[in-house]
Coordinates of C-alpha atoms (C1' of nucleotides) in Angstrom, one line a residue:
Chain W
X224 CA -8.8 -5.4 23.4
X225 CA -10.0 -3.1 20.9
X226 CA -12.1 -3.8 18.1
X227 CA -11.1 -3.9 14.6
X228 CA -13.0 -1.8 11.7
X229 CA -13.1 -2.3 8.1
X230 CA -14.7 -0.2 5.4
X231 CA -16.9 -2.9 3.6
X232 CA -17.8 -2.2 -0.2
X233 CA -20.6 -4.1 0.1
X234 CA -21.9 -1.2 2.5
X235 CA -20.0 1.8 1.8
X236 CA -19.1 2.1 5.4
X237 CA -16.3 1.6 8.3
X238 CA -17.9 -1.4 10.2
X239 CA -16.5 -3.2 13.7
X240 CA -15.1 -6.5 12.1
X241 CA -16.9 -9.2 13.5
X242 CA -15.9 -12.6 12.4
X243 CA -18.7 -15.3 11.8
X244 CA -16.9 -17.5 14.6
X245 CA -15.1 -15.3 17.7
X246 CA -11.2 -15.6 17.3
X247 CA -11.5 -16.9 14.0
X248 CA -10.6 -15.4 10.6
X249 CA -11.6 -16.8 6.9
X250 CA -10.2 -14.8 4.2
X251 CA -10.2 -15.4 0.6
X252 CA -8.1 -13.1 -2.1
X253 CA -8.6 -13.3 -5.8
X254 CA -5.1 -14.2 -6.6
X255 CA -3.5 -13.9 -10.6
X256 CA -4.3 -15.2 -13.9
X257 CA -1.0 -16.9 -14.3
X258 CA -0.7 -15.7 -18.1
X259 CA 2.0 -13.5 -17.5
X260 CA 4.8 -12.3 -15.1
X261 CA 2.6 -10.6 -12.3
X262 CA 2.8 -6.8 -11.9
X263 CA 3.5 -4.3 -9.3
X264 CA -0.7 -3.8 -9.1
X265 CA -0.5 -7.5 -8.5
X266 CA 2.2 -6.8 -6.0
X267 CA 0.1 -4.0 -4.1
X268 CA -3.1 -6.6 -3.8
X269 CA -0.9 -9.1 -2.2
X270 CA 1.2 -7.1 -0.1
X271 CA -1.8 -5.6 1.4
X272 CA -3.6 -8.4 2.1
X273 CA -0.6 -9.9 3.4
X274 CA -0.5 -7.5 6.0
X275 CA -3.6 -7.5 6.7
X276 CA -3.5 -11.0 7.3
X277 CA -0.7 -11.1 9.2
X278 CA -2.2 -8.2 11.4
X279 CA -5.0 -10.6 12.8
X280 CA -2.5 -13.0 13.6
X281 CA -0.2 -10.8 16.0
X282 CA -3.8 -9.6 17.2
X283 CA -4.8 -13.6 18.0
X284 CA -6.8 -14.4 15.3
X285 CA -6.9 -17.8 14.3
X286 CA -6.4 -17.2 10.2
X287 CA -7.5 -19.6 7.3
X288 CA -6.2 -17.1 4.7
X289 CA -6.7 -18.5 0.7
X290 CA -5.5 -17.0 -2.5
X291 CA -6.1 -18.5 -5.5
X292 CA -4.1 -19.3 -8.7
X293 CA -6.6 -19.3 -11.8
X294 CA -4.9 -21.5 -14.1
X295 CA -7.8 -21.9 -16.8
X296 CA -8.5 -18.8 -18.2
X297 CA -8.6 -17.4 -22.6
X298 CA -5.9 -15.7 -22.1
X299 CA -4.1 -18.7 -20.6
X300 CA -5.0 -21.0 -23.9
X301 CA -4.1 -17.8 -25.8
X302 CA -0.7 -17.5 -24.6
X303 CA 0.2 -21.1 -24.7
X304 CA -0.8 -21.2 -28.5
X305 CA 1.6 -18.5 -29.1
X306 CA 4.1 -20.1 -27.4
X307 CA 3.1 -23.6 -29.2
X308 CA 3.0 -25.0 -25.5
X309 CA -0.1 -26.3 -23.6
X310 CA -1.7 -24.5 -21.2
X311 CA -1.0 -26.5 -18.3
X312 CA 3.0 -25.1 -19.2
X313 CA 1.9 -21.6 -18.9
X314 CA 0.2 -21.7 -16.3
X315 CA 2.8 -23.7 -14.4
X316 CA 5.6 -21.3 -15.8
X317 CA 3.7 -18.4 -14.2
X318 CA 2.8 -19.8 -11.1
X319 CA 6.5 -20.4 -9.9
X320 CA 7.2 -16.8 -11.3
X321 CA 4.4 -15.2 -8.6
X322 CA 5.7 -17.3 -6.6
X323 CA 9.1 -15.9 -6.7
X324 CA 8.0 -12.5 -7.0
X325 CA 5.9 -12.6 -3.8
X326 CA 8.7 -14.5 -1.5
X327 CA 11.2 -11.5 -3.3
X328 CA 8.7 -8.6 -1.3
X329 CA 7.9 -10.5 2.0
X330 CA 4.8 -11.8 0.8
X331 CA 3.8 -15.1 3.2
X332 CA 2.3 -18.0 1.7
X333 CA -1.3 -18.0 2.1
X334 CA -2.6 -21.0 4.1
X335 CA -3.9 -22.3 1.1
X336 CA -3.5 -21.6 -3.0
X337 CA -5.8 -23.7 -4.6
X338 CA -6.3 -23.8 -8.3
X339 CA -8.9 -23.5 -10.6
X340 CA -8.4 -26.8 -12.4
X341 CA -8.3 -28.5 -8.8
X342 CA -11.8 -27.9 -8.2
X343 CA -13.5 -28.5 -11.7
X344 CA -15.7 -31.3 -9.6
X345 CA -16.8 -28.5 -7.1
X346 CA -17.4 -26.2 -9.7
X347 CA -19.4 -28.7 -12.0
X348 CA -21.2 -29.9 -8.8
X349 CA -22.0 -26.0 -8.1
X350 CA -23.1 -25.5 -11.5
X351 CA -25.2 -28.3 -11.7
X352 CA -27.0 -27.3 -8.4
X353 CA -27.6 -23.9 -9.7
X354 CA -29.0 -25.4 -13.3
X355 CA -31.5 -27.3 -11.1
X356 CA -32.5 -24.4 -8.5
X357 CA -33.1 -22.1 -11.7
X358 CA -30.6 -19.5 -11.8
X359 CA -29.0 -21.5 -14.5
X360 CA -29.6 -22.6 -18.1
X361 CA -27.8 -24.6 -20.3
X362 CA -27.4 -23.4 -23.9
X363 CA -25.5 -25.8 -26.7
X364 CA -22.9 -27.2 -24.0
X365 CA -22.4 -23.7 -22.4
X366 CA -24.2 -23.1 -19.0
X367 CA -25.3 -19.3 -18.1
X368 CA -26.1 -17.6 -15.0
X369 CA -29.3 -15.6 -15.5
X370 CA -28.9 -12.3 -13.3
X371 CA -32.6 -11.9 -12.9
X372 CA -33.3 -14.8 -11.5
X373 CA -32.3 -12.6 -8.2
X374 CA -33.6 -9.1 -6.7
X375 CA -30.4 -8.1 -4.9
X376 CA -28.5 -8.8 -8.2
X377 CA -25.9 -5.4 -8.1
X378 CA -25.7 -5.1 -4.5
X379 CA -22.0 -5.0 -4.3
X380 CA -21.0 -2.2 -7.2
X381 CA -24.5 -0.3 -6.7
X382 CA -25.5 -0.9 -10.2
X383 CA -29.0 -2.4 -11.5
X384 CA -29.4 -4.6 -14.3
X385 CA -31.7 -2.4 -16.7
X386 CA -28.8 0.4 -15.9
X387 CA -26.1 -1.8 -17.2
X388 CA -27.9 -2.8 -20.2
X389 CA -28.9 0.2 -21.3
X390 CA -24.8 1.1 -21.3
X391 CA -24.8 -1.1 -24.3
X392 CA -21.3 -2.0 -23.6
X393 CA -22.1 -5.3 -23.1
X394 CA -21.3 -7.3 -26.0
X395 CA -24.8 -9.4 -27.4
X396 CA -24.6 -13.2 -27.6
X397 CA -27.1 -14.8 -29.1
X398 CA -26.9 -17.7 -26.8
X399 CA -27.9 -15.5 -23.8
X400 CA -31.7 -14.8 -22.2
X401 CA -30.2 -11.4 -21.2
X402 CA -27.1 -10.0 -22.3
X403 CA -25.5 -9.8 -18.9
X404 CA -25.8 -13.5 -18.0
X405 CA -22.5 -14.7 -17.4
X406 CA -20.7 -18.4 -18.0
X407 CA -20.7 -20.8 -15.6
X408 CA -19.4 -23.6 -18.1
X409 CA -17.8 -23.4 -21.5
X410 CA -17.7 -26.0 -24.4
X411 CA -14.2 -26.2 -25.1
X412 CA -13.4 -26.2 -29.1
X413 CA -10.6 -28.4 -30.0
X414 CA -7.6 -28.5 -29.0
X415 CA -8.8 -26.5 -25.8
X416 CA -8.4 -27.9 -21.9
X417 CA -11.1 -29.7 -20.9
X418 CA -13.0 -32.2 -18.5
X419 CA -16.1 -34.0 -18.8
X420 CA -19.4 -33.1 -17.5
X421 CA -23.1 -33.1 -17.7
X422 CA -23.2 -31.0 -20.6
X423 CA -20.1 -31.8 -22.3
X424 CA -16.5 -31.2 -22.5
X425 CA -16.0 -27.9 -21.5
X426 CA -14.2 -25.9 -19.4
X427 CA -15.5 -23.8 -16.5
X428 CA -16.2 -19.4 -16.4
X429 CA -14.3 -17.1 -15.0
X430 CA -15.9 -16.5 -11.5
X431 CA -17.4 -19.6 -11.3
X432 CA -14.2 -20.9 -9.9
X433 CA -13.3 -19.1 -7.5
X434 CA -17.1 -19.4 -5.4
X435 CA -16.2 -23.2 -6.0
X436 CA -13.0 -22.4 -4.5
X437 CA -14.2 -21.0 -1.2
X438 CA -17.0 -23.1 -0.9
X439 CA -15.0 -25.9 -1.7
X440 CA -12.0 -24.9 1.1
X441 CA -13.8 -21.7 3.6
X442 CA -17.1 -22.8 3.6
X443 CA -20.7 -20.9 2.8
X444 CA -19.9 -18.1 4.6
X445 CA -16.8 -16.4 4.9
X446 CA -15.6 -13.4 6.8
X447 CA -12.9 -11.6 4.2
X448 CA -13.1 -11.2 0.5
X449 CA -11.0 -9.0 -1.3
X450 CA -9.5 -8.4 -4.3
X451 CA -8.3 -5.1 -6.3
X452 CA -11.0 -2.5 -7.1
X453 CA -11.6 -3.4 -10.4
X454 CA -12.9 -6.7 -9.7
X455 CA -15.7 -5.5 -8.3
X456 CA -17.7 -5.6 -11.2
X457 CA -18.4 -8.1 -12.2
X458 CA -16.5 -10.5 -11.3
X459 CA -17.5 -10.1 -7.9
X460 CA -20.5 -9.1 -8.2
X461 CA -21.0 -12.6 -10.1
X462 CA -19.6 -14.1 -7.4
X463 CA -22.1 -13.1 -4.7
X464 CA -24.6 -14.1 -7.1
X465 CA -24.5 -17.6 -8.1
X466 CA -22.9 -18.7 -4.2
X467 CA -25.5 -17.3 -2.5
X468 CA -28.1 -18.6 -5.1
X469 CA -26.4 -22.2 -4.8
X470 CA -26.0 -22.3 -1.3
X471 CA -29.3 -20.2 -0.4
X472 CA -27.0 -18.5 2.8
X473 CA -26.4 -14.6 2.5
X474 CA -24.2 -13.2 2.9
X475 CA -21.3 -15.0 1.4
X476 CA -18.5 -12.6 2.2
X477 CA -19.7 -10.7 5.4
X478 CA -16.8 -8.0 4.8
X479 CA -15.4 -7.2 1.2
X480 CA -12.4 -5.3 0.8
X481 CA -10.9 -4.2 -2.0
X482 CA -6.8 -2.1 -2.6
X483 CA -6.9 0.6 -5.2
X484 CA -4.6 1.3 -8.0
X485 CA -1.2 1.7 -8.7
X486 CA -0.2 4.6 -11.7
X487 CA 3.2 4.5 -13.3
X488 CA 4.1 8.4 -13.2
X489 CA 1.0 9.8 -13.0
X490 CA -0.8 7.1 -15.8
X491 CA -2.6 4.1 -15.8
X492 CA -1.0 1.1 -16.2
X493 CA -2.2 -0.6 -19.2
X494 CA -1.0 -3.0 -22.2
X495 CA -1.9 -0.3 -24.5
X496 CA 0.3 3.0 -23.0
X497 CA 2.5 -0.1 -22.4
X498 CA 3.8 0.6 -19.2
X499 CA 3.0 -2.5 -16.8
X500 CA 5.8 -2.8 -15.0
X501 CA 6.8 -6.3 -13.5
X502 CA 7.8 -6.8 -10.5
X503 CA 11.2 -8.3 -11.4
X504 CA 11.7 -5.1 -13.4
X505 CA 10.8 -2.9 -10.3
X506 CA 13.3 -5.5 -8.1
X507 CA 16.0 -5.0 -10.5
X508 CA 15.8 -1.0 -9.7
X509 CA 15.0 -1.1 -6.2
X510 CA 15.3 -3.1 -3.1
X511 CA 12.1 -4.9 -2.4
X512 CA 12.0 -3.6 1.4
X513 CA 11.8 -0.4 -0.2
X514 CA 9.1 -1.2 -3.0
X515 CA 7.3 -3.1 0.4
X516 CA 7.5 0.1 2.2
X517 CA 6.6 2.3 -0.5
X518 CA 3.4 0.1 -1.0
X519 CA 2.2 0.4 2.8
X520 CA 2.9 4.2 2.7
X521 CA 0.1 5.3 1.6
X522 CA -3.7 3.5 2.6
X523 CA -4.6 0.0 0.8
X524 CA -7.7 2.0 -0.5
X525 CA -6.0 4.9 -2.2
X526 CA -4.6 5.0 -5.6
X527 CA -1.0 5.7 -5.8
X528 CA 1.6 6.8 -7.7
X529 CA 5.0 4.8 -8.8
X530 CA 7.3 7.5 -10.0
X531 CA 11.3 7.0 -9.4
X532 CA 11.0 10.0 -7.0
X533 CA 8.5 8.4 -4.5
X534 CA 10.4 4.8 -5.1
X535 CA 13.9 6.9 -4.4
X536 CA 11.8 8.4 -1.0
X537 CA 11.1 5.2 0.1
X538 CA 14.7 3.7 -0.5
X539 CA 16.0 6.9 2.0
X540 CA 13.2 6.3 4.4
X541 CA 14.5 2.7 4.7
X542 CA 18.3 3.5 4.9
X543 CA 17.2 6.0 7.6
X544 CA 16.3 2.9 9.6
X545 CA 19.4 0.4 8.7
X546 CA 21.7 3.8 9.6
X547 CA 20.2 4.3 12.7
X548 CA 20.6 0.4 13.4
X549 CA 24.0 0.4 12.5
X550 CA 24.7 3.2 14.3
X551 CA 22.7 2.1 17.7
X552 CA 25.3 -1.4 17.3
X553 CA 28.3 0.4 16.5
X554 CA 27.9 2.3 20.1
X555 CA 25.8 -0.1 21.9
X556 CA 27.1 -3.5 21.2
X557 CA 24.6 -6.1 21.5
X558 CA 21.6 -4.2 21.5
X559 CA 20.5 -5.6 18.5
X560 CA 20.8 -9.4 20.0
X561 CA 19.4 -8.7 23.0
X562 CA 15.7 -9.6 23.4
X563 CA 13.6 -6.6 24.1
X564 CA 11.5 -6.0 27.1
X565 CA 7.5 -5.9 25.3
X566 CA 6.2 -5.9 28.8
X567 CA 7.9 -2.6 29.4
X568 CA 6.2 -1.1 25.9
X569 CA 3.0 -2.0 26.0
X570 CA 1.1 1.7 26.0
X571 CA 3.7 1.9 22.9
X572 CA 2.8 -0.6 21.3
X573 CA -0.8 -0.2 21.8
X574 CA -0.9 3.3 20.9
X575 CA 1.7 2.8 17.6
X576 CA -0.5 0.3 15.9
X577 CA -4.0 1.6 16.5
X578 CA -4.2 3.1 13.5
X579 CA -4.1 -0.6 11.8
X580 CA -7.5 -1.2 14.4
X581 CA -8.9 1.6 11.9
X582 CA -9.0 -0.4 8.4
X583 CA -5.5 -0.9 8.4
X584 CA -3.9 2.1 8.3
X585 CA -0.4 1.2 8.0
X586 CA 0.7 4.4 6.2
X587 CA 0.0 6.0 9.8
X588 CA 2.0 3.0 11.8
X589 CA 5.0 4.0 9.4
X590 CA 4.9 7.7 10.7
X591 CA 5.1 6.1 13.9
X592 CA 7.9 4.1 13.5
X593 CA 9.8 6.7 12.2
X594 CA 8.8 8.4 15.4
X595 CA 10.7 6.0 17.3
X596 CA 13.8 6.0 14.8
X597 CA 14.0 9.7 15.8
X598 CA 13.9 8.8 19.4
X599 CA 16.5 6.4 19.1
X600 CA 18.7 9.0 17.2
X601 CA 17.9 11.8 19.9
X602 CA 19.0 9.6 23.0
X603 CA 22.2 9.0 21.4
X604 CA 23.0 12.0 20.3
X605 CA 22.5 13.4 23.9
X606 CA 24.6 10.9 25.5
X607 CA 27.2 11.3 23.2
X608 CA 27.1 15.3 23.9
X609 CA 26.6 14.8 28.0
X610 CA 29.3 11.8 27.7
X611 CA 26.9 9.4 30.2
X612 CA 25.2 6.2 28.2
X613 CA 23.1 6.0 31.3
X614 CA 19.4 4.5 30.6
X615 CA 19.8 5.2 26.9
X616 CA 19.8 0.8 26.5
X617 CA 16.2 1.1 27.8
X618 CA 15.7 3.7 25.5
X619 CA 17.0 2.0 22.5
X620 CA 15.8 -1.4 23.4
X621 CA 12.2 0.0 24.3
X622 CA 12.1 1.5 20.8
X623 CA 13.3 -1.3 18.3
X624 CA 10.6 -3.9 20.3
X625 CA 8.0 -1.1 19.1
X626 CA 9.4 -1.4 15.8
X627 CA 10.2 -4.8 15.3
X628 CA 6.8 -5.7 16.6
X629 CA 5.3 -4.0 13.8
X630 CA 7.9 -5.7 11.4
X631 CA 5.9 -8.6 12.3
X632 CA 3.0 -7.8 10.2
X633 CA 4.6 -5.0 8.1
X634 CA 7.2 -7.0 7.0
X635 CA 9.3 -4.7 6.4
X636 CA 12.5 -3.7 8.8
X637 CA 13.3 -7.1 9.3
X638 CA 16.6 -7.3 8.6
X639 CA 19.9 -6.6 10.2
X640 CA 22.1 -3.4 9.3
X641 CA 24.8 -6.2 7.8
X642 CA 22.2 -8.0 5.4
X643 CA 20.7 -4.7 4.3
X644 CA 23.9 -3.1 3.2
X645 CA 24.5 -6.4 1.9
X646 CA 22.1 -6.5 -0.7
X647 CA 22.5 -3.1 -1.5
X648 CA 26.1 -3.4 -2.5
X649 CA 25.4 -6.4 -4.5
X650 CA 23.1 -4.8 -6.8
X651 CA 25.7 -2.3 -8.1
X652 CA 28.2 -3.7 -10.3
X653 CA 30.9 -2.8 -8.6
X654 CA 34.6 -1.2 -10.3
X655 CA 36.4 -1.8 -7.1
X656 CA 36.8 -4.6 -4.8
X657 CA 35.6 -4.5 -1.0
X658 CA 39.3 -5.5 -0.3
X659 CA 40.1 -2.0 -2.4
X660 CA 37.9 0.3 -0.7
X661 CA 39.1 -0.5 2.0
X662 CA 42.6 -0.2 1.4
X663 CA 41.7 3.2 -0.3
X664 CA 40.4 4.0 3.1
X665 CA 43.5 2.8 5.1
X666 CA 45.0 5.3 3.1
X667 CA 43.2 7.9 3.4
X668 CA 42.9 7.5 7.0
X669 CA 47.0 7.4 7.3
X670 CA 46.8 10.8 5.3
X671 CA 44.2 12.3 7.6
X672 CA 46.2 11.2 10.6
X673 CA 49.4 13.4 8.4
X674 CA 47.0 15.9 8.0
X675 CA 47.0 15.5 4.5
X676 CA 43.4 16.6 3.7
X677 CA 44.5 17.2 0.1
X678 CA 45.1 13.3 -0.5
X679 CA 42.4 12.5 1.6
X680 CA 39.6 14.3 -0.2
X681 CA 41.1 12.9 -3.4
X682 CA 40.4 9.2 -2.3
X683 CA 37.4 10.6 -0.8
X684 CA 36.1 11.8 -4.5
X685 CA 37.8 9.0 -6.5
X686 CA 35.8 6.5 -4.6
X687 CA 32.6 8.9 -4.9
X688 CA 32.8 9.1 -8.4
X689 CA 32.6 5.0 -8.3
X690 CA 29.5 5.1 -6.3
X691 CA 30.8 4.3 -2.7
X692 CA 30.4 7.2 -0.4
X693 CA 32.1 7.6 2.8
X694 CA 31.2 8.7 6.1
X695 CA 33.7 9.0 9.4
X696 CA 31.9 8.3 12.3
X697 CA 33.6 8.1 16.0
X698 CA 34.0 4.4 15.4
X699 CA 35.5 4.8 12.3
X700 CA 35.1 4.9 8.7
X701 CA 32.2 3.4 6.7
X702 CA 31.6 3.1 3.6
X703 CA 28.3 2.6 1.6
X704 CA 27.2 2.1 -2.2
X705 CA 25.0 5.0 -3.8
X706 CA 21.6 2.9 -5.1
Chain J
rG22 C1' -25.3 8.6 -19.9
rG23 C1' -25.1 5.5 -15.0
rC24 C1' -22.3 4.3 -10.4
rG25 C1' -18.2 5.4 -7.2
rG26 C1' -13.8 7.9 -5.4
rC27 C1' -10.5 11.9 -4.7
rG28 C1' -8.7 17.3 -4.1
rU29 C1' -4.3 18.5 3.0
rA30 C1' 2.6 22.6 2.5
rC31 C1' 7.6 22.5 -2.9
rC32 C1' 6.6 16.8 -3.6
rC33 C1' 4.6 12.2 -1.2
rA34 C1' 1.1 11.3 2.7
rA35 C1' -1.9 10.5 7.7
rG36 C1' -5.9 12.8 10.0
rU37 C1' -13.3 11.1 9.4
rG38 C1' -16.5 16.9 15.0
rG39 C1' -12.3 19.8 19.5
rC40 C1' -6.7 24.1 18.3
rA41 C1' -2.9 20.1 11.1
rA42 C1' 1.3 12.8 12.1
rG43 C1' 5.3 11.1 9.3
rG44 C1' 8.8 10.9 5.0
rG45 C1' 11.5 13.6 1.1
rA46 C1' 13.3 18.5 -0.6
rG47 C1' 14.8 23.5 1.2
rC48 C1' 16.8 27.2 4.7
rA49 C1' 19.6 28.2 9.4
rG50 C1' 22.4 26.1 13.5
rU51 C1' 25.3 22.1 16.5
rC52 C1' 28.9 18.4 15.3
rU53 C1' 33.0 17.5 11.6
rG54 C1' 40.0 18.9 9.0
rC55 C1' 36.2 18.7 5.0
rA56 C1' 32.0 16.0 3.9
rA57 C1' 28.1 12.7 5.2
rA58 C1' 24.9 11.0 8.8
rA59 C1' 22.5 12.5 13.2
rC60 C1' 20.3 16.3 16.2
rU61 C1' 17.9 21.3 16.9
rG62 C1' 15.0 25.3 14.8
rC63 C1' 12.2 27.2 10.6
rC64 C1' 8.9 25.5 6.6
rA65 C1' 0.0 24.8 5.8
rU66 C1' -3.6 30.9 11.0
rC67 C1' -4.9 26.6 7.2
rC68 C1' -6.9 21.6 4.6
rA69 C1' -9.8 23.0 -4.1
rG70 C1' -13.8 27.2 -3.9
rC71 C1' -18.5 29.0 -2.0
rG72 C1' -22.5 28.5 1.3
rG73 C1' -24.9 25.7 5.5
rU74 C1' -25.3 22.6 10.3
rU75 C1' -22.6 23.1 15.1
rC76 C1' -20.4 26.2 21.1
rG77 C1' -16.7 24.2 17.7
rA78 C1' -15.4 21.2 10.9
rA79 C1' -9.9 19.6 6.9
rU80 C1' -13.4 16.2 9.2
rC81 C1' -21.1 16.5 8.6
rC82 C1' -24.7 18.6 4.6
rG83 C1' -25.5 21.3 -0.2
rC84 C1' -23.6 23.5 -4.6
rU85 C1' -19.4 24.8 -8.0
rC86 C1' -14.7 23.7 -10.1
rG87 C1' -10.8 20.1 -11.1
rC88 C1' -8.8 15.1 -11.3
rC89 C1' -9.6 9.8 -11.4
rG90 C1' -11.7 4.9 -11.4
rC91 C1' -15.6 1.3 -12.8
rC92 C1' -19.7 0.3 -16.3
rU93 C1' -15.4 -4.5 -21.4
rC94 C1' -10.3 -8.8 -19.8
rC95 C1' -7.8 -6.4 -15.7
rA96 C1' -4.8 -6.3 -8.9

RNA sequence: GGCGGCGUACCCAAGUGGCAAGGGAGCAGUCUGCAAAACUGCCAUCCAGCGGUUCGAAUCCGCUCGCCGCCUCCA
């Protein structure tokens, strides 16, 4: 079998993945601050990764695959003062919304989704060991990493520490040696979450927790890290620091890979153009399957674009598929139940999803597929004209295993024709009743067979202008609602 | 100022040394009472520009122009 590559950050380069134990995967994703309702840049990390995931298990892999829910957090306490609520409520209100979101687009729970405040002992006990090696210093209850306690500090984002500093971005606290060292611990002020430890009630630092959490769950090495591009610096950066100064191993992610951006027409997303867009906003406009699709189009690395014009592509692309489907059962009854020979597809298959072999690259698996929707069209069609079905049931069959193989890790084209139409109906408030459209199209279909054309265009635009559009197909009339 | 990325047809987007995937739009045709869908054909002699390396480059190197991200919480 052929090898998968990855571009690492941490090297700039495409690199044959090879995990620390053969067969085995152990992958760690920096999940959401659960302040909020997550957005569709939180969507694209965890689709992505989700895929990616599920990739190396249809390849064989043995996956322990964590994402993590930081649930302690300033903007967490912030949030729940506003809302005159603790923080545990916020953070418990924003979990199950994720949650929600992510099982709305396909998203497969991770094999574990720890939490920050479920391992405060691993991160005091990773503090503490840190304190005592050096790298650490406490300060008045709070307790700082000092970068320069090591050389490769910067490794990951290619910066170096008197580079940084003379960027005089960084904000001075007093309490800092160097303006750059970073919280491991924090005293809590009143009123704040906290726990006991060695050096008070406090609470711990942002990246603090989540080395506690893969030490605590993945061990001192691990084979996947990733996380959207802007983390980074520093919070990954920070990361590799104080775990491989704890646990004196390097490296402590052998392959980091990070998903770029997602614009909203053409700009940032950002509180202060005020154009996040949630997820359940994005869900309300479009079907998930499409948003899914439109996500994998292009590769995890790239930045792209959400406009309604590339959102409205991707809801055709999909209907291409469910039409296809729908036609394939409406002439070929059964072929949608019937299992598919993978035996007889395996070149197909093999040469369909090597692109996801070369860092995932499922923009170029989606052409593919589409290659076989046109195949599955084309044999059809050419039956139809020659009037002989013969060895277009191979055809058919050969062609969905191809794509419902890849649904396996895509995640998208999953569903039947019936469910897809389904939910597309559903989310148009509908003027009519199905039991009216279709007796509008009993009687249209008695004026066609009068010949009637006049009164059968009428109910044709009546029920256009109400957003269901017709189409007469050999098998008879269909009828689907405009998105 | 420092670090990094990107620039492929009307739009989106693969391609990472051997004669430019795929989707959408458009045009023409087949089919259809009409329409839609589907199918067929057309749609980048060229991959921001200029040099260089090579038998051969969109793909490697250099420079120029343009866009973007990070350096501060952020997927």
């Amino acid at each position: 079998m052929a090898s998968i590559r990855v571009f690492n950050s941490l090297t700039g380069e495409r690199e044959e993945f090879k995990p620390k134990e053969p067969g085995k995967v152990s992958m760690y994703v920096c999940g959401p601050t659960v302040y909020d309702l997550s957005h569709i840049g939180h969507a694209r990390s965890a689709v992505s990764f989700d895929a990616i995931q599920k990739y190396f298990r249809y390849r064989g892999y043995d996956v322990r695959y964590a994402r993590n829910y930081t649930d302690v957090d300033d903007k967490i306490i912030k949030r729940a003062a506003t809302e005159g609520t603790s923080s545990e409520v916020v953070a418990e209100k924003y979990i199950k919304a994720f949650d929600e979101d992510m099982a709305a687009l396909g998203v497969g729970l991770p094999d574990l989704r720890p939490k920050a405040t479920e391992s405060i002992g691993k991160i005091i006990e990773v503090t503490g060991s840190l304190i005592k090696k050096g790298f650490a210093y406490e300060m008045g209850g709070d307790v700082y990493y000092s970068v320069r306690k090591k050389a490769d500090y910067g490794k990951l984002s290619g910066k170096n520490i008197d580079e940084l500093e003379s960027g005089a971005r960084v904000e001075v606290d007093e309490r800092k040696k160097d303006p750059l060292d970073f919280a491991l611990w924090k005293a809590s002020k009143p009123g704040e979450p906290s726990w006991e430890s060695p050096w008070g009630k406090g609470r711990p630092g942002w990246h603090i927790e989540c080395s506690a959490m893969v030490l605590e769950w993945l061990g001192d090495t691990i084979d996947i890290h990733g996380g959207g591009k802007d983390l980074i610096f520093p919070h990954h950066e920070n990361e590799i620091a104080q775990s491989e100064a704890a646990t004196g191993k390097t490296p402590y992610a052998r392959y980091w890979l990070h998903n770029g951006f997602v614009n909203i027409e053409k700009e940032k997303m950002s509180k202060s153009l005020g154009n996040i867009l949630n997820i359940r906003d994005a869900l309300k406009d479009h079907t998930a399957e499409a948003i899914r699709l439109f996500l994998l189009s292009s590769h995890y690395r790239s930045p792209i674009d959400y406009t309604a014009e590339s959102l409205r592509e991707a809801e055709s692309a999909v209907e291409r598929y469910y039409k296809t489907l729908q036609r394939a059962a409406a002439e070929y009854p059964t072929i949608l139940e019937a299992q598919p020979c993978l035996s007889c597809v395996e070149d197909r298959l093999h040469d369909a999803f090597k692109p996801m072999d070369d860092d995932f690259n499922t923009a170029e698996v989606i052409g593919n597929l589409f290659k076989e929707i046109t195949r599955m069209n084309k044999a059809m069609d050419e039956a139809r004209s020659k009037g002989e079905k013969k060895g277009v049931w191979e055809e058919l069959s050969n062609s969905l295993a191809v794509i419902r193989e890849a649904s396996k890790f895509l995640g998208v084209f999953n569903r039947t024709p019936e469910e897809y139409y389904k939910d597309r109906s559903s989310r148009v408030e509908m003027e009519l009743s199905a039991q009216e459209i279709e007796r509008l199209i009993a009687e249209r279909n008695e004026a066609r067979k009068r010949k009637d054309f006049a009164r059968a265009d009428a109910i044709r635009k009546e029920l256009s202008e109400k957003g269901v559009e017709l189409e007469d197909t050999p098998k008879g009339t269909t009828w689907s609602v405009r998105g």
